[in-house]
mmCIF file of C-alpha atoms (C1' of nucleotides) in Angstrom:
data_model
loop_
_atom_site.group_PDB
_atom_site.id
_atom_site.type_symbol
_atom_site.label_atom_id
_atom_site.label_comp_id
_atom_site.label_asym_id
_atom_site.label_seq_id
_atom_site.Cartn_x
_atom_site.Cartn_y
_atom_site.Cartn_z
ATOM 1 C CA MET A 1 -7.023 202.652 -59.719
ATOM 2 C CA ILE A 2 -7.797 205.520 -60.694
ATOM 3 C CA GLY A 3 -12.123 205.855 -60.920
ATOM 4 C CA PHE A 4 -12.655 207.767 -63.778
ATOM 5 C CA ALA A 5 -16.595 207.023 -63.636
ATOM 6 C CA ALA A 6 -17.014 209.019 -59.961
ATOM 7 C CA VAL A 7 -13.912 211.786 -61.719
ATOM 8 C CA TYR A 8 -16.357 212.215 -64.638
ATOM 9 C CA ASP A 9 -19.686 212.050 -62.115
ATOM 10 C CA SER A 10 -18.292 214.677 -59.846
ATOM 11 C CA LEU A 11 -17.047 217.349 -62.524
ATOM 12 C CA PHE A 12 -20.245 216.612 -64.772
ATOM 13 C CA ASP A 13 -21.914 217.683 -61.258
ATOM 14 C CA GLU A 14 -19.991 220.668 -60.726
ATOM 15 C CA TYR A 15 -19.289 222.319 -64.233
ATOM 16 C CA GLY A 16 -22.570 220.877 -65.987
ATOM 17 C CA PRO A 17 -22.646 219.591 -69.564
ATOM 18 C CA GLN A 18 -20.026 221.707 -71.463
ATOM 19 C CA ASP A 19 -21.857 221.222 -75.175
ATOM 20 C CA TRP A 20 -18.347 220.487 -77.226
ATOM 21 C CA TRP A 21 -18.011 221.186 -80.142
ATOM 22 C CA PRO A 22 -19.479 224.148 -81.536
ATOM 23 C CA ALA A 23 -20.085 224.071 -85.218
ATOM 24 C CA ASP A 24 -22.261 224.412 -88.063
ATOM 25 C CA ASN A 25 -20.087 220.811 -89.787
ATOM 26 C CA ARG A 26 -17.389 218.562 -89.481
ATOM 27 C CA PHE A 27 -15.039 219.590 -90.701
ATOM 28 C CA GLU A 28 -15.196 223.224 -88.765
ATOM 29 C CA ILE A 29 -14.188 221.357 -86.052
ATOM 30 C CA VAL A 30 -11.526 219.570 -88.096
ATOM 31 C CA ALA A 31 -10.197 223.188 -88.340
ATOM 32 C CA GLY A 32 -10.731 224.811 -85.007
ATOM 33 C CA ALA A 33 -9.221 221.566 -83.823
ATOM 34 C CA LEU A 34 -6.068 222.681 -85.532
ATOM 35 C CA LEU A 35 -6.606 226.654 -84.919
ATOM 36 C CA VAL A 36 -7.315 226.313 -80.990
ATOM 37 C CA GLN A 37 -3.122 224.282 -80.540
ATOM 38 C CA ARG A 38 -2.233 226.701 -77.277
ATOM 39 C CA THR A 39 -4.675 229.349 -77.519
ATOM 40 C CA SER A 40 -8.230 230.332 -76.207
ATOM 41 C CA TRP A 41 -11.262 229.232 -77.494
ATOM 42 C CA GLU A 42 -12.408 232.846 -77.792
ATOM 43 C CA ASN A 43 -9.673 233.760 -79.633
ATOM 44 C CA VAL A 44 -10.224 230.686 -82.461
ATOM 45 C CA ALA A 45 -13.949 231.986 -82.110
ATOM 46 C CA THR A 46 -13.035 235.346 -84.196
ATOM 47 C CA ALA A 47 -10.938 233.427 -86.882
ATOM 48 C CA ILE A 48 -13.390 230.722 -87.617
ATOM 49 C CA ASP A 49 -15.949 233.568 -87.829
ATOM 50 C CA ARG A 50 -13.919 235.378 -90.528
ATOM 51 C CA LEU A 51 -13.219 232.825 -92.333
ATOM 52 C CA ARG A 52 -16.922 232.191 -92.174
ATOM 53 C CA GLU A 53 -17.310 235.383 -94.017
ATOM 54 C CA GLN A 54 -15.009 234.780 -96.530
ATOM 55 C CA GLY A 55 -16.264 231.390 -96.962
ATOM 56 C CA LEU A 56 -13.666 229.122 -96.670
ATOM 57 C CA LEU A 57 -14.817 226.745 -94.057
ATOM 58 C CA ASP A 58 -15.570 224.679 -97.087
ATOM 59 C CA VAL A 59 -12.361 222.151 -97.980
ATOM 60 C CA ARG A 60 -13.086 223.040 -102.244
ATOM 61 C CA ALA A 61 -13.203 226.792 -101.244
ATOM 62 C CA LEU A 62 -10.230 226.758 -98.606
ATOM 63 C CA GLU A 63 -7.702 224.358 -100.654
ATOM 64 C CA ARG A 64 -6.981 226.838 -103.185
ATOM 65 C CA VAL A 65 -6.904 230.377 -101.653
ATOM 66 C CA PRO A 66 -3.680 232.252 -101.216
ATOM 67 C CA VAL A 67 -2.712 231.363 -97.982
ATOM 68 C CA GLY A 68 -2.305 234.847 -96.726
ATOM 69 C CA VAL A 69 -5.929 235.290 -97.059
ATOM 70 C CA VAL A 70 -5.949 232.472 -94.156
ATOM 71 C CA GLU A 71 -3.412 234.335 -92.273
ATOM 72 C CA ALA A 72 -5.434 237.657 -92.052
ATOM 73 C CA CYS A 73 -8.828 235.485 -91.367
ATOM 74 C CA ILE A 74 -6.837 233.619 -88.739
ATOM 75 C CA ARG A 75 -4.467 235.991 -87.188
ATOM 76 C CA SER A 76 -6.153 236.126 -83.618
ATOM 77 C CA THR A 77 -5.045 232.499 -82.956
ATOM 78 C CA GLY A 78 -1.385 232.951 -82.613
ATOM 79 C CA PHE A 79 1.152 231.049 -84.784
ATOM 80 C CA TYR A 80 -0.729 232.413 -87.598
ATOM 81 C CA ARG A 81 1.657 231.789 -90.076
ATOM 82 C CA ALA A 82 2.348 228.047 -89.843
ATOM 83 C CA LYS A 83 -1.748 227.451 -88.790
ATOM 84 C CA ALA A 84 -2.503 229.014 -92.064
ATOM 85 C CA ARG A 85 -0.252 226.593 -93.638
ATOM 86 C CA ARG A 86 -1.058 223.644 -92.203
ATOM 87 C CA LEU A 87 -5.154 224.608 -92.369
ATOM 88 C CA ARG A 88 -4.614 225.222 -95.936
ATOM 89 C CA ASN A 89 -2.490 221.650 -96.681
ATOM 90 C CA LEU A 90 -5.295 220.176 -94.720
ATOM 91 C CA ALA A 91 -7.928 221.099 -96.498
ATOM 92 C CA ARG A 92 -5.941 220.204 -99.578
ATOM 93 C CA PHE A 93 -5.328 216.352 -98.085
ATOM 94 C CA ILE A 94 -9.057 216.292 -97.329
ATOM 95 C CA GLY A 95 -10.131 217.296 -100.693
ATOM 96 C CA HIS A 96 -7.807 215.077 -102.330
ATOM 97 C CA SER A 97 -8.847 211.993 -100.484
ATOM 98 C CA GLY A 98 -12.319 212.538 -101.456
ATOM 99 C CA GLY A 99 -13.796 215.134 -98.744
ATOM 100 C CA MET A 100 -14.888 214.594 -95.244
ATOM 101 C CA GLU A 101 -17.384 211.663 -96.396
ATOM 102 C CA ALA A 102 -14.471 209.214 -97.990
ATOM 103 C CA LEU A 103 -12.378 209.696 -94.215
ATOM 104 C CA GLU A 104 -15.575 208.739 -92.533
ATOM 105 C CA GLN A 105 -15.454 205.456 -93.828
ATOM 106 C CA GLN A 106 -11.950 204.787 -92.337
ATOM 107 C CA PRO A 107 -11.884 202.856 -89.324
ATOM 108 C CA THR A 108 -10.852 204.550 -86.579
ATOM 109 C CA PRO A 109 -6.991 203.393 -86.236
ATOM 110 C CA GLU A 110 -6.610 203.804 -89.822
ATOM 111 C CA LEU A 111 -7.778 207.499 -89.738
ATOM 112 C CA ARG A 112 -5.727 208.285 -86.651
ATOM 113 C CA ARG A 113 -2.373 207.348 -88.476
ATOM 114 C CA ILE A 114 -4.019 209.158 -91.450
ATOM 115 C CA LEU A 115 -4.181 212.496 -88.870
ATOM 116 C CA LEU A 116 -0.806 212.165 -87.302
ATOM 117 C CA ALA A 117 0.633 212.009 -90.741
ATOM 118 C CA LEU A 118 -0.384 215.678 -91.340
ATOM 119 C CA ASP A 119 1.775 218.655 -89.947
ATOM 120 C CA GLY A 120 0.806 220.185 -87.208
ATOM 121 C CA ILE A 121 -1.429 217.293 -86.226
ATOM 122 C CA GLY A 122 0.118 215.305 -83.249
ATOM 123 C CA GLU A 123 -1.709 213.204 -80.432
ATOM 124 C CA GLU A 124 -4.162 215.134 -79.106
ATOM 125 C CA THR A 125 -5.495 217.201 -81.814
ATOM 126 C CA ALA A 126 -5.600 213.651 -83.735
ATOM 127 C CA ASP A 127 -7.537 212.139 -80.913
ATOM 128 C CA ALA A 128 -9.423 215.633 -80.759
ATOM 129 C CA ILE A 129 -10.227 215.599 -84.423
ATOM 130 C CA LEU A 130 -11.507 211.409 -83.544
ATOM 131 C CA LEU A 131 -13.729 212.345 -81.124
ATOM 132 C CA TYR A 132 -15.296 215.592 -82.039
ATOM 133 C CA ALA A 133 -15.619 215.777 -85.889
ATOM 134 C CA PHE A 134 -16.094 211.831 -86.058
ATOM 135 C CA ASP A 135 -17.582 210.487 -83.144
ATOM 136 C CA ARG A 136 -15.076 207.800 -82.456
ATOM 137 C CA PRO A 137 -14.604 206.999 -78.662
ATOM 138 C CA VAL A 138 -11.413 208.281 -78.369
ATOM 139 C CA VAL A 139 -9.853 208.999 -74.657
ATOM 140 C CA VAL A 140 -8.120 212.522 -75.037
ATOM 141 C CA VAL A 141 -5.114 213.149 -73.253
ATOM 142 C CA ASP A 142 -3.925 216.575 -72.160
ATOM 143 C CA GLU A 143 -1.817 217.841 -69.996
ATOM 144 C CA TYR A 144 -4.857 219.266 -67.600
ATOM 145 C CA LEU A 145 -5.502 215.473 -67.545
ATOM 146 C CA ARG A 146 -2.139 214.665 -66.385
ATOM 147 C CA ARG A 147 -1.879 217.030 -63.628
ATOM 148 C CA LEU A 148 -4.968 215.601 -62.501
ATOM 149 C CA VAL A 149 -3.891 211.933 -62.456
ATOM 150 C CA ARG A 150 -1.111 213.231 -61.119
ATOM 151 C CA ARG A 151 -2.556 214.651 -58.055
ATOM 152 C CA MET A 152 -4.590 211.767 -57.463
ATOM 153 C CA THR A 153 -2.046 208.869 -57.487
ATOM 154 C CA ALA A 154 0.662 210.456 -55.467
ATOM 155 C CA GLU A 155 2.910 208.372 -57.277
ATOM 156 C CA GLY A 156 4.778 210.655 -59.867
ATOM 157 C CA ARG A 157 4.853 209.216 -63.051
ATOM 158 C CA VAL A 158 1.908 207.837 -65.214
ATOM 159 C CA SER A 159 1.942 207.024 -69.083
ATOM 160 C CA ASP A 160 -0.356 208.086 -71.412
ATOM 161 C CA ARG A 161 -0.729 204.796 -72.103
ATOM 162 C CA GLU A 162 -1.737 203.748 -68.362
ATOM 163 C CA LEU A 163 -4.063 206.985 -68.404
ATOM 164 C CA ARG A 164 -5.856 206.215 -71.594
ATOM 165 C CA ASP A 165 -6.375 202.415 -70.363
ATOM 166 C CA SER A 166 -7.774 203.418 -67.097
ATOM 167 C CA VAL A 167 -9.900 205.644 -68.333
ATOM 168 C CA ALA A 168 -10.884 202.947 -71.181
ATOM 169 C CA ARG A 169 -11.759 201.296 -68.333
ATOM 170 C CA HIS A 170 -14.159 203.173 -66.864
ATOM 171 C CA LEU A 171 -15.798 204.738 -69.663
ATOM 172 C CA ALA A 172 -15.176 202.207 -72.340
ATOM 173 C CA ASP A 173 -17.195 203.490 -75.849
ATOM 174 C CA ASP A 174 -19.081 206.086 -74.532
ATOM 175 C CA VAL A 175 -18.451 208.595 -76.861
ATOM 176 C CA TYR A 176 -20.781 210.908 -74.937
ATOM 177 C CA ARG A 177 -18.738 210.744 -71.648
ATOM 178 C CA LEU A 178 -15.833 210.620 -73.131
ATOM 179 C CA ASN A 179 -16.904 213.930 -75.508
ATOM 180 C CA GLU A 180 -17.927 215.462 -72.083
ATOM 181 C CA LEU A 181 -14.919 214.035 -70.222
ATOM 182 C CA HIS A 182 -11.874 215.870 -71.997
ATOM 183 C CA ALA A 183 -14.149 219.338 -72.006
ATOM 184 C CA LEU A 184 -14.607 218.884 -68.083
ATOM 185 C CA VAL A 185 -11.441 218.192 -67.669
ATOM 186 C CA VAL A 186 -10.393 221.556 -69.524
ATOM 187 C CA ALA A 187 -12.962 223.277 -67.656
ATOM 188 C CA HIS A 188 -11.752 222.335 -64.400
ATOM 189 C CA GLY A 189 -8.519 222.806 -65.314
ATOM 190 C CA LYS A 190 -8.129 226.162 -66.144
ATOM 191 C CA THR A 191 -9.933 227.046 -63.095
ATOM 192 C CA SER A 192 -7.483 227.740 -59.846
ATOM 193 C CA CYS A 193 -8.897 225.117 -57.994
ATOM 194 C CA ARG A 194 -5.750 222.683 -57.168
ATOM 195 C CA ALA A 195 -7.933 220.359 -54.901
ATOM 196 C CA VAL A 196 -8.180 216.814 -55.713
ATOM 197 C CA PRO A 197 -9.706 213.495 -54.900
ATOM 198 C CA ARG A 198 -7.196 210.983 -53.993
ATOM 199 C CA CYS A 199 -9.644 208.290 -54.606
ATOM 200 C CA ALA A 200 -12.848 207.114 -56.284
ATOM 201 C CA GLU A 201 -14.768 208.293 -52.859
ATOM 202 C CA CYS A 202 -13.099 211.664 -52.886
ATOM 203 C CA VAL A 203 -15.323 214.179 -54.802
ATOM 204 C CA LEU A 204 -13.479 217.085 -56.542
ATOM 205 C CA SER A 205 -16.274 219.396 -56.657
ATOM 206 C CA ARG A 206 -16.619 219.058 -52.329
ATOM 207 C CA SER A 207 -13.018 219.156 -52.008
ATOM 208 C CA CYS A 208 -13.217 222.617 -54.487
ATOM 209 C CA ARG A 209 -15.839 224.069 -51.844
ATOM 210 C CA THR A 210 -14.460 223.318 -49.048
ATOM 211 C CA GLY A 211 -11.163 224.883 -50.394
ATOM 212 C CA SER A 212 -9.900 221.652 -48.214
ATOM 213 C CA GLY A 213 -7.442 219.104 -50.277
ATOM 214 C CA GLY A 214 -4.826 219.243 -52.558
ATOM 215 C CA SER A 215 -1.505 219.255 -51.314
ATOM 216 C CA ASP A 216 0.571 219.877 -55.155
ATOM 217 C CA ALA A 217 1.977 223.266 -55.717
ATOM 218 C "C1'" DC B 1 6.485 243.811 -66.665
ATOM 219 C "C1'" DA B 2 4.849 238.132 -65.950
ATOM 220 C "C1'" DC B 3 1.823 234.489 -67.155
ATOM 221 C "C1'" DC B 4 -1.788 231.663 -69.676
ATOM 222 C "C1'" DA B 5 -4.459 229.968 -73.485
ATOM 223 C "C1'" DG B 6 -8.498 223.322 -75.728
ATOM 224 C "C1'" DG B 7 -0.514 221.859 -79.456
ATOM 225 C "C1'" DG B 8 3.359 220.552 -82.422
ATOM 226 C "C1'" DT B 9 7.405 220.459 -84.905
ATOM 227 C "C1'" DG B 10 12.868 220.125 -84.999
ATOM 228 C "C1'" DG B 11 16.758 220.169 -83.304
ATOM 229 C "C1'" DT B 12 20.071 218.758 -79.106
ATOM 230 C "C1'" DT B 13 21.659 215.461 -75.472
ATOM 231 C "C1'" DA C 1 13.691 209.008 -74.830
ATOM 232 C "C1'" DA C 2 13.534 213.365 -72.446
ATOM 233 C "C1'" DC C 3 14.335 218.109 -73.198
ATOM 234 C "C1'" DC C 4 14.302 222.208 -74.866
ATOM 235 C "C1'" DA C 5 13.647 226.874 -78.244
ATOM 236 C "C1'" DC C 6 10.725 228.243 -81.163
ATOM 237 C "C1'" DC C 7 6.203 229.776 -83.191
ATOM 238 C "C1'" DA C 8 3.009 234.614 -81.809
ATOM 239 C "C1'" DT C 9 -1.851 236.910 -80.664
ATOM 240 C "C1'" DG C 10 -4.890 238.148 -76.806
ATOM 241 C "C1'" DG C 11 -6.647 238.753 -72.591
ATOM 242 C "C1'" DT C 12 -5.438 239.424 -67.435
#
DNA sequence: CACCAGGGTGGTT
DNA sequence: AACCACCATGGT
């Protein structure tokens, strides 16, 4: 059993509130979730600014603009050709669906299926969109979290399913903490700190400061 | 020069 | 089901 309530507390203690997701509206979060794939947020922020300058952080405007214009705005995010095509297709889909307001009416499982059916949206991006753009109580499983759990359990291979259940068991439908947890896991994962707690009583921040613990490579 | 960054897709075994 | 190459820019 993994004490995620304690993991959350220690991460929050160490890094503080992360205040994800910086955006003016919900569609901007959806666009950001697609653009941030395999890229630093800094590069995404540049692209978002350019899209805003062109008035393209809007479904109706984005769905009709030439794809080359989108490419020029988002080049800094890498994989810009695929992302530009996917982003415009995403805007078109949302437009045809009655906009973000209509999608907000969908229940979470159905909305998740809708998102996963779109090109360029896999499980992690779909869950990030559900949590950050639609405020749904969803556990975002990323590689950082898998690594963290791998080091905590000492027993290799924890399926995503177990991981979700384990997190959900402690954080339930607490949208605020699920929001912060993912952001905190990313913040911690980006550091060079390899120390991890082996149980719920161990505290990440303490292990990091003392430089002890952590047997993984 | 290598490696990483808030992944996903399509193909092969 | 697990692995793989590929997508591509920007920073260290």
